[in-house]
PDB file of C-alpha atoms in Angstrom:
ATOM      1  CA  SER A1443       3.966 -15.093   5.083  1.00 37.00           C
ATOM      2  CA  GLN A1444       3.873 -11.790   3.074  1.00 43.00           C
ATOM      3  CA  GLN A1445       6.071 -10.718  -0.102  1.00 56.00           C
ATOM      4  CA  GLY A1446       7.281  -7.368   0.949  1.00 67.00           C
ATOM      5  CA  GLU A1447       8.172  -7.077   4.077  1.00 80.00           C
ATOM      6  CA  GLU A1448       8.427  -3.047   5.107  1.00 84.00           C
ATOM      7  CA  ASP A1449      11.141  -1.477   7.644  1.00 86.00           C
ATOM      8  CA  PRO A1450      10.850   0.014   9.397  1.00 92.00           C
ATOM      9  CA  GLN A1451       7.633  -1.200  11.243  1.00 92.00           C
ATOM     10  CA  ALA A1452       6.993   2.535  12.565  1.00 94.00           C
ATOM     11  CA  LEU A1453       8.899   6.103  11.943  1.00 96.00           C
ATOM     12  CA  SER A1454       8.363   9.551  13.762  1.00 97.00           C
ATOM     13  CA  ILE A1455      10.410  11.807  12.129  1.00 97.00           C
ATOM     14  CA  GLN A1456       9.959  16.291  12.487  1.00 97.00           C
ATOM     15  CA  GLU A1457       8.118  18.339   9.241  1.00 97.00           C
ATOM     16  CA  GLY A1458      10.365  18.876   6.735  1.00 97.00           C
ATOM     17  CA  GLU A1459      13.195  15.977   6.922  1.00 98.00           C
ATOM     18  CA  ASN A1460      13.520  12.986   5.017  1.00 98.00           C
ATOM     19  CA  ALA A1461      11.524   9.569   5.539  1.00 97.00           C
ATOM     20  CA  THR A1462      13.323   5.812   3.966  1.00 97.00           C
ATOM     21  CA  MET A1463      11.163   3.341   4.814  1.00 96.00           C
ATOM     22  CA  ASN A1464      12.321  -0.083   2.934  1.00 96.00           C
ATOM     23  CA  CYS A1465      10.977  -3.487   1.524  1.00 94.00           C
ATOM     24  CA  SER A1466      12.302  -6.322   1.081  1.00 94.00           C
ATOM     25  CA  TYR A1467      10.473  -9.486  -0.984  1.00 91.00           C
ATOM     26  CA  LYS A1468      11.155 -13.093  -2.058  1.00 88.00           C
ATOM     27  CA  THR A1469      10.707 -14.291  -5.321  1.00 86.00           C
ATOM     28  CA  SER A1470      11.259 -12.983  -8.373  1.00 87.00           C
ATOM     29  CA  ILE A1471       9.012  -9.911  -9.403  1.00 89.00           C
ATOM     30  CA  ASN A1472       7.756  -7.912 -12.891  1.00 89.00           C
ATOM     31  CA  ASN A1473       7.587  -5.166 -10.778  1.00 91.00           C
ATOM     32  CA  LEU A1474       7.054  -3.993  -7.371  1.00 94.00           C
ATOM     33  CA  GLN A1475       4.444  -1.293  -5.970  1.00 95.00           C
ATOM     34  CA  TRP A1476       4.039   1.509  -2.681  1.00 96.00           C
ATOM     35  CA  TYR A1477       1.054   2.461  -1.585  1.00 97.00           C
ATOM     36  CA  ARG A1478      -0.247   4.984   1.156  1.00 97.00           C
ATOM     37  CA  GLN A1479      -3.021   4.364   3.643  1.00 97.00           C
ATOM     38  CA  ASN A1480      -4.397   7.497   5.822  1.00 94.00           C
ATOM     39  CA  SER A1481      -6.062   5.862   9.185  1.00 88.00           C
ATOM     40  CA  GLY A1482      -9.172   3.442   8.659  1.00 81.00           C
ATOM     41  CA  ARG A1483      -9.179   4.077   4.685  1.00 88.00           C
ATOM     42  CA  GLY A1484      -8.384   2.602   1.621  1.00 91.00           C
ATOM     43  CA  LEU A1485      -5.125   2.259   0.324  1.00 95.00           C
ATOM     44  CA  VAL A1486      -3.967   5.095  -2.297  1.00 96.00           C
ATOM     45  CA  HIS A1487      -1.424   3.964  -5.321  1.00 96.00           C
ATOM     46  CA  LEU A1488       1.795   6.200  -4.655  1.00 97.00           C
ATOM     47  CA  ILE A1489       4.178   4.473  -7.153  1.00 97.00           C
ATOM     48  CA  LEU A1490       4.842   1.486  -9.563  1.00 95.00           C
ATOM     49  CA  ILE A1491       8.781   0.177 -10.543  1.00 96.00           C
ATOM     50  CA  ARG A1492       9.355  -2.056 -13.329  1.00 94.00           C
ATOM     51  CA  SER A1493      11.906  -4.977 -12.062  1.00 93.00           C
ATOM     52  CA  ASN A1494      14.295  -3.015 -15.422  1.00 95.00           C
ATOM     53  CA  GLU A1495      14.126  -0.033 -13.885  1.00 96.00           C
ATOM     54  CA  ARG A1496      16.601   0.862 -10.681  1.00 97.00           C
ATOM     55  CA  GLU A1497      14.821   4.415  -8.951  1.00 98.00           C
ATOM     56  CA  LYS A1498      11.833   6.233  -9.759  1.00 98.00           C
ATOM     57  CA  HIS A1499      10.482   9.485  -8.894  1.00 97.00           C
ATOM     58  CA  SER A1500       7.488  11.118  -8.735  1.00 96.00           C
ATOM     59  CA  GLY A1501       6.712  14.423  -7.281  1.00 97.00           C
ATOM     60  CA  ARG A1502       8.792  14.288  -3.402  1.00 98.00           C
ATOM     61  CA  LEU A1503       8.736  10.245  -4.024  1.00 98.00           C
ATOM     62  CA  ARG A1504      12.170   8.198  -4.762  1.00 98.00           C
ATOM     63  CA  VAL A1505      11.524   4.505  -5.448  1.00 98.00           C
ATOM     64  CA  THR A1506      14.836   2.730  -5.844  1.00 98.00           C
ATOM     65  CA  LEU A1507      15.003  -1.582  -6.578  1.00 97.00           C
ATOM     66  CA  ASP A1508      17.220  -4.022  -6.079  1.00 96.00           C
ATOM     67  CA  THR A1509      16.350  -6.785  -7.357  1.00 94.00           C
ATOM     68  CA  SER A1510      19.615  -8.398  -6.734  1.00 95.00           C
ATOM     69  CA  LYS A1511      18.975  -7.821  -2.866  1.00 95.00           C
ATOM     70  CA  LYS A1512      15.052  -8.304  -3.372  1.00 94.00           C
ATOM     71  CA  SER A1513      14.678  -5.402  -1.957  1.00 95.00           C
ATOM     72  CA  SER A1514      12.427  -1.547  -2.868  1.00 96.00           C
ATOM     73  CA  SER A1515      13.111   2.291  -0.882  1.00 97.00           C
ATOM     74  CA  LEU A1516      10.763   4.658  -0.592  1.00 97.00           C
ATOM     75  CA  LEU A1517      11.498   8.027   0.078  1.00 98.00           C
ATOM     76  CA  ILE A1518       9.972  10.695   1.062  1.00 98.00           C
ATOM     77  CA  THR A1519      11.372  14.096   0.570  1.00 98.00           C
ATOM     78  CA  ALA A1520      10.653  17.678   3.119  1.00 98.00           C
ATOM     79  CA  SER A1521       7.757  15.597   4.976  1.00 97.00           C
ATOM     80  CA  ARG A1522       4.834  17.166   5.660  1.00 97.00           C
ATOM     81  CA  ALA A1523       2.046  16.673   8.569  1.00 96.00           C
ATOM     82  CA  ALA A1524       0.026  15.409   5.333  1.00 96.00           C
ATOM     83  CA  ASP A1525       2.322  12.387   4.859  1.00 97.00           C
ATOM     84  CA  THR A1526       1.512  11.095   7.949  1.00 97.00           C
ATOM     85  CA  ALA A1527      -0.149   7.234   6.570  1.00 97.00           C
ATOM     86  CA  SER A1528       0.752   3.663   6.856  1.00 96.00           C
ATOM     87  CA  TYR A1529       3.133   3.107   4.118  1.00 97.00           C
ATOM     88  CA  PHE A1530       2.743  -0.148   1.656  1.00 95.00           C
ATOM     89  CA  CYS A1531       4.834  -2.368  -0.627  1.00 95.00           C
ATOM     90  CA  ALA A1532       3.243  -4.651  -2.915  1.00 94.00           C
ATOM     91  CA  THR A1533       4.147  -6.883  -5.716  1.00 92.00           C
ATOM     92  CA  LEU A1534       2.332  -9.588  -7.071  1.00 85.00           C
ATOM     93  CA  GLN A1535       2.543 -12.915  -6.205  1.00 76.00           C
ATOM     94  CA  GLY A1536       2.274 -16.116  -8.270  1.00 71.00           C
ATOM     95  CA  ALA A1537       0.616 -13.723 -11.460  1.00 67.00           C
ATOM     96  CA  GLN A1538      -2.424 -13.672  -9.211  1.00 73.00           C
ATOM     97  CA  LYS A1539      -2.792 -11.741  -6.351  1.00 81.00           C
ATOM     98  CA  LEU A1540      -1.469  -8.850  -5.084  1.00 86.00           C
ATOM     99  CA  VAL A1541       0.445  -8.984  -1.661  1.00 88.00           C
ATOM    100  CA  PHE A1542       1.288  -6.828   0.776  1.00 91.00           C
ATOM    101  CA  GLY A1543       3.554  -6.187   3.579  1.00 89.00           C
ATOM    102  CA  GLN A1544       2.877  -5.271   7.068  1.00 90.00           C
ATOM    103  CA  GLY A1545       3.127  -1.431   6.546  1.00 93.00           C
ATOM    104  CA  THR A1546       5.771   1.064   7.954  1.00 95.00           C
ATOM    105  CA  ARG A1547       3.572   3.531   9.887  1.00 95.00           C
ATOM    106  CA  LEU A1548       4.470   6.812   9.415  1.00 97.00           C
ATOM    107  CA  THR A1549       4.850   9.817  12.013  1.00 97.00           C
ATOM    108  CA  ILE A1550       5.202  13.623  10.704  1.00 97.00           C
ATOM    109  CA  ASN A1551       5.563  15.536  13.489  1.00 96.00           C
ATOM    110  CA  PRO A1552       5.177  19.541  13.814  1.00 91.00           C
TER     111      PRO A1552
ATOM    112  CA  LYS B 779     -13.929   8.901 -13.311  1.00 63.00           C
ATOM    113  CA  ALA B 780     -15.979   7.263 -10.062  1.00 80.00           C
ATOM    114  CA  GLY B 781     -14.012   5.881  -7.780  1.00 94.00           C
ATOM    115  CA  VAL B 782     -14.145   1.759  -6.497  1.00 97.00           C
ATOM    116  CA  THR B 783     -17.646   2.399  -4.514  1.00 97.00           C
ATOM    117  CA  GLN B 784     -17.619  -0.164  -1.052  1.00 98.00           C
ATOM    118  CA  THR B 785     -21.128  -0.605   0.703  1.00 97.00           C
ATOM    119  CA  PRO B 786     -21.762  -0.510   3.483  1.00 97.00           C
ATOM    120  CA  ARG B 787     -19.035   1.732   5.656  1.00 97.00           C
ATOM    121  CA  TYR B 788     -20.088   0.604   8.409  1.00 97.00           C
ATOM    122  CA  LEU B 789     -21.559  -2.828   9.905  1.00 97.00           C
ATOM    123  CA  ILE B 790     -22.024  -4.405  12.907  1.00 98.00           C
ATOM    124  CA  LYS B 791     -23.723  -8.154  13.508  1.00 98.00           C
ATOM    125  CA  THR B 792     -23.823 -10.539  15.530  1.00 98.00           C
ATOM    126  CA  ARG B 793     -21.853 -14.077  16.413  1.00 98.00           C
ATOM    127  CA  GLY B 794     -23.476 -16.349  13.493  1.00 98.00           C
ATOM    128  CA  GLN B 795     -25.006 -14.282  11.150  1.00 98.00           C
ATOM    129  CA  GLN B 796     -24.129 -13.721   7.347  1.00 98.00           C
ATOM    130  CA  VAL B 797     -22.534 -10.804   5.939  1.00 98.00           C
ATOM    131  CA  THR B 798     -22.554  -9.195   2.708  1.00 98.00           C
ATOM    132  CA  LEU B 799     -20.873  -6.813   1.055  1.00 98.00           C
ATOM    133  CA  SER B 800     -20.726  -5.374  -1.921  1.00 98.00           C
ATOM    134  CA  CYS B 801     -17.881  -3.519  -3.879  1.00 98.00           C
ATOM    135  CA  SER B 802     -18.630  -1.916  -7.145  1.00 98.00           C
ATOM    136  CA  PRO B 803     -15.705  -1.525  -9.781  1.00 97.00           C
ATOM    137  CA  ILE B 804     -14.150   1.718 -11.634  1.00 96.00           C
ATOM    138  CA  SER B 805     -16.082   1.339 -14.899  1.00 94.00           C
ATOM    139  CA  GLY B 806     -13.473  -0.681 -17.502  1.00 92.00           C
ATOM    140  CA  HIS B 807     -11.935  -2.865 -14.785  1.00 94.00           C
ATOM    141  CA  ARG B 808     -12.810  -6.004 -14.865  1.00 92.00           C
ATOM    142  CA  SER B 809     -10.018  -7.335 -11.823  1.00 93.00           C
ATOM    143  CA  VAL B 810     -11.263  -7.098  -8.291  1.00 96.00           C
ATOM    144  CA  SER B 811      -9.519  -8.041  -5.602  1.00 95.00           C
ATOM    145  CA  TRP B 812     -10.825  -8.611  -1.883  1.00 97.00           C
ATOM    146  CA  TYR B 813      -9.204  -7.768   1.184  1.00 96.00           C
ATOM    147  CA  GLN B 814      -9.335  -8.050   4.756  1.00 97.00           C
ATOM    148  CA  GLN B 815      -7.538  -6.349   7.306  1.00 96.00           C
ATOM    149  CA  THR B 816      -6.932  -6.295  10.769  1.00 94.00           C
ATOM    150  CA  PRO B 817      -4.305  -5.037  13.492  1.00 88.00           C
ATOM    151  CA  GLY B 818      -2.727  -7.715  13.932  1.00 83.00           C
ATOM    152  CA  GLN B 819      -2.459  -9.608  10.192  1.00 85.00           C
ATOM    153  CA  GLY B 820      -1.988  -7.045   7.972  1.00 88.00           C
ATOM    154  CA  LEU B 821      -3.794  -7.146   4.692  1.00 92.00           C
ATOM    155  CA  GLN B 822      -4.693  -9.982   3.682  1.00 94.00           C
ATOM    156  CA  PHE B 823      -5.519 -11.354   0.476  1.00 94.00           C
ATOM    157  CA  LEU B 824      -8.798 -12.697  -0.226  1.00 96.00           C
ATOM    158  CA  PHE B 825      -9.339 -13.132  -3.405  1.00 93.00           C
ATOM    159  CA  GLU B 826      -9.134 -12.238  -6.467  1.00 94.00           C
ATOM    160  CA  TYR B 827     -12.164 -11.969  -9.436  1.00 95.00           C
ATOM    161  CA  PHE B 828     -12.077 -10.907 -12.772  1.00 93.00           C
ATOM    162  CA  SER B 829     -14.499 -11.138 -15.962  1.00 92.00           C
ATOM    163  CA  GLU B 830     -17.113 -12.669 -13.790  1.00 94.00           C
ATOM    164  CA  THR B 831     -14.384 -15.893 -12.865  1.00 94.00           C
ATOM    165  CA  GLN B 832     -12.490 -16.234  -9.542  1.00 94.00           C
ATOM    166  CA  ARG B 833      -8.691 -16.636 -10.463  1.00 91.00           C
ATOM    167  CA  ASN B 834      -7.496 -17.400  -6.809  1.00 90.00           C
ATOM    168  CA  LYS B 835      -8.028 -17.385  -3.247  1.00 92.00           C
ATOM    169  CA  GLY B 836      -6.166 -16.641   0.050  1.00 92.00           C
ATOM    170  CA  ASN B 837      -5.819 -18.836   3.025  1.00 93.00           C
ATOM    171  CA  PHE B 838      -8.794 -18.709   4.624  1.00 96.00           C
ATOM    172  CA  PRO B 839     -11.802 -20.910   5.295  1.00 97.00           C
ATOM    173  CA  GLY B 840     -14.555 -21.981   3.288  1.00 96.00           C
ATOM    174  CA  ARG B 841     -16.862 -19.413   5.267  1.00 98.00           C
ATOM    175  CA  PHE B 842     -15.854 -16.607   2.857  1.00 98.00           C
ATOM    176  CA  SER B 843     -16.800 -16.481  -0.758  1.00 97.00           C
ATOM    177  CA  GLY B 844     -17.177 -13.840  -3.225  1.00 97.00           C
ATOM    178  CA  ARG B 845     -18.796 -13.548  -6.964  1.00 97.00           C
ATOM    179  CA  GLN B 846     -18.823 -11.344  -9.884  1.00 97.00           C
ATOM    180  CA  PHE B 847     -21.437 -10.351 -11.928  1.00 96.00           C
ATOM    181  CA  SER B 848     -21.338  -9.250 -15.650  1.00 94.00           C
ATOM    182  CA  ASN B 849     -21.313  -5.559 -14.891  1.00 92.00           C
ATOM    183  CA  SER B 850     -17.991  -6.715 -12.712  1.00 94.00           C
ATOM    184  CA  ARG B 851     -19.439  -5.657  -9.382  1.00 97.00           C
ATOM    185  CA  SER B 852     -18.607  -8.190  -6.962  1.00 98.00           C
ATOM    186  CA  GLU B 853     -20.147  -9.416  -3.253  1.00 98.00           C
ATOM    187  CA  MET B 854     -18.733 -10.937  -0.640  1.00 98.00           C
ATOM    188  CA  ASN B 855     -20.260 -12.883   1.586  1.00 98.00           C
ATOM    189  CA  VAL B 856     -19.146 -14.420   5.434  1.00 98.00           C
ATOM    190  CA  SER B 857     -21.488 -17.059   6.531  1.00 96.00           C
ATOM    191  CA  THR B 858     -21.479 -18.271  10.931  1.00 97.00           C
ATOM    192  CA  LEU B 859     -19.864 -14.446  12.047  1.00 98.00           C
ATOM    193  CA  GLU B 860     -16.848 -15.523  14.283  1.00 98.00           C
ATOM    194  CA  LEU B 861     -15.110 -12.537  16.103  1.00 97.00           C
ATOM    195  CA  GLY B 862     -12.268 -12.849  14.531  1.00 96.00           C
ATOM    196  CA  ASP B 863     -14.104 -11.684  11.575  1.00 98.00           C
ATOM    197  CA  SER B 864     -14.170  -7.783  12.379  1.00 98.00           C
ATOM    198  CA  ALA B 865     -12.149  -5.802  10.474  1.00 97.00           C
ATOM    199  CA  LEU B 866     -10.991  -3.614   6.793  1.00 97.00           C
ATOM    200  CA  TYR B 867     -12.597  -5.458   4.475  1.00 98.00           C
ATOM    201  CA  LEU B 868     -11.308  -3.348   1.058  1.00 97.00           C
ATOM    202  CA  CYS B 869     -11.875  -3.968  -3.091  1.00 97.00           C
ATOM    203  CA  ALA B 870      -9.628  -3.267  -5.409  1.00 96.00           C
ATOM    204  CA  SER B 871     -10.178  -2.948  -8.801  1.00 96.00           C
ATOM    205  CA  SER B 872      -7.113  -3.005 -11.314  1.00 93.00           C
ATOM    206  CA  LEU B 873      -7.538  -2.991 -15.459  1.00 91.00           C
ATOM    207  CA  GLU B 874      -5.488  -6.350 -14.921  1.00 85.00           C
ATOM    208  CA  LEU B 875      -3.129  -7.269 -11.302  1.00 79.00           C
ATOM    209  CA  GLY B 876      -0.371  -6.155 -10.848  1.00 81.00           C
ATOM    210  CA  VAL B 877      -0.342  -2.870 -12.257  1.00 86.00           C
ATOM    211  CA  GLU B 878      -1.939  -0.200  -9.972  1.00 91.00           C
ATOM    212  CA  ALA B 879      -5.198  -0.972  -8.154  1.00 93.00           C
ATOM    213  CA  PHE B 880      -7.336   1.591  -6.990  1.00 96.00           C
ATOM    214  CA  PHE B 881      -9.197   0.637  -3.590  1.00 96.00           C
ATOM    215  CA  GLY B 882     -12.325   1.841  -2.302  1.00 97.00           C
ATOM    216  CA  GLN B 883     -13.043   3.490   1.206  1.00 96.00           C
ATOM    217  CA  GLY B 884     -13.642  -0.175   3.319  1.00 97.00           C
ATOM    218  CA  THR B 885     -16.213  -1.464   4.850  1.00 97.00           C
ATOM    219  CA  ARG B 886     -15.395  -1.887   8.532  1.00 97.00           C
ATOM    220  CA  LEU B 887     -17.283  -5.441  10.037  1.00 98.00           C
ATOM    221  CA  THR B 888     -18.104  -5.432  13.889  1.00 98.00           C
ATOM    222  CA  VAL B 889     -18.860  -8.692  15.226  1.00 98.00           C
ATOM    223  CA  VAL B 890     -20.379  -8.456  18.364  1.00 98.00           C
TER     224      VAL B 890
END
């Protein structure tokens, strides 16, 4: 089974609104990563948060990590049409494979 | 610097055939991972190579195999293709596992 599970599976919002997606995982981690994938293309790394960090920012992205709940959230503020994509969280499983969740499909409506 | 290059981008094969996909990682990256992505199963880990050694393998049948060369370039091979092998195959390279991974654009394989 997947290490990370994103929620919701799909999210549709208006341009300018904020988008929040969540990720839960099962085992202890050293870090958690978020990636974006535009339709049918490769994944692009967005941000990495270490297990001893609680929050991290990168531009319009804000990631939080709660290791006690084994969960993370990705917030995209002031969304744009170009943010339309699928978003995945990823964690290292067994130190030898990076495992991805099923992803959240985000649609930004103009 | 050049990104991760996967070739070919698109491929159509017939059931029973075999296929070889190629991945050229970013210069200096020794870890190369392969993933299969389908609408139903999402991103499934296939295997990971580091310095020509396969360190881990996902839950795929033996028809799926791979290798890594001394220049870190990697290939994956699928023999006796089945319709269910139709997918986007993604390659990712990184300095080491668990840090930022860089993905290629993928190879879209269609088995007919």
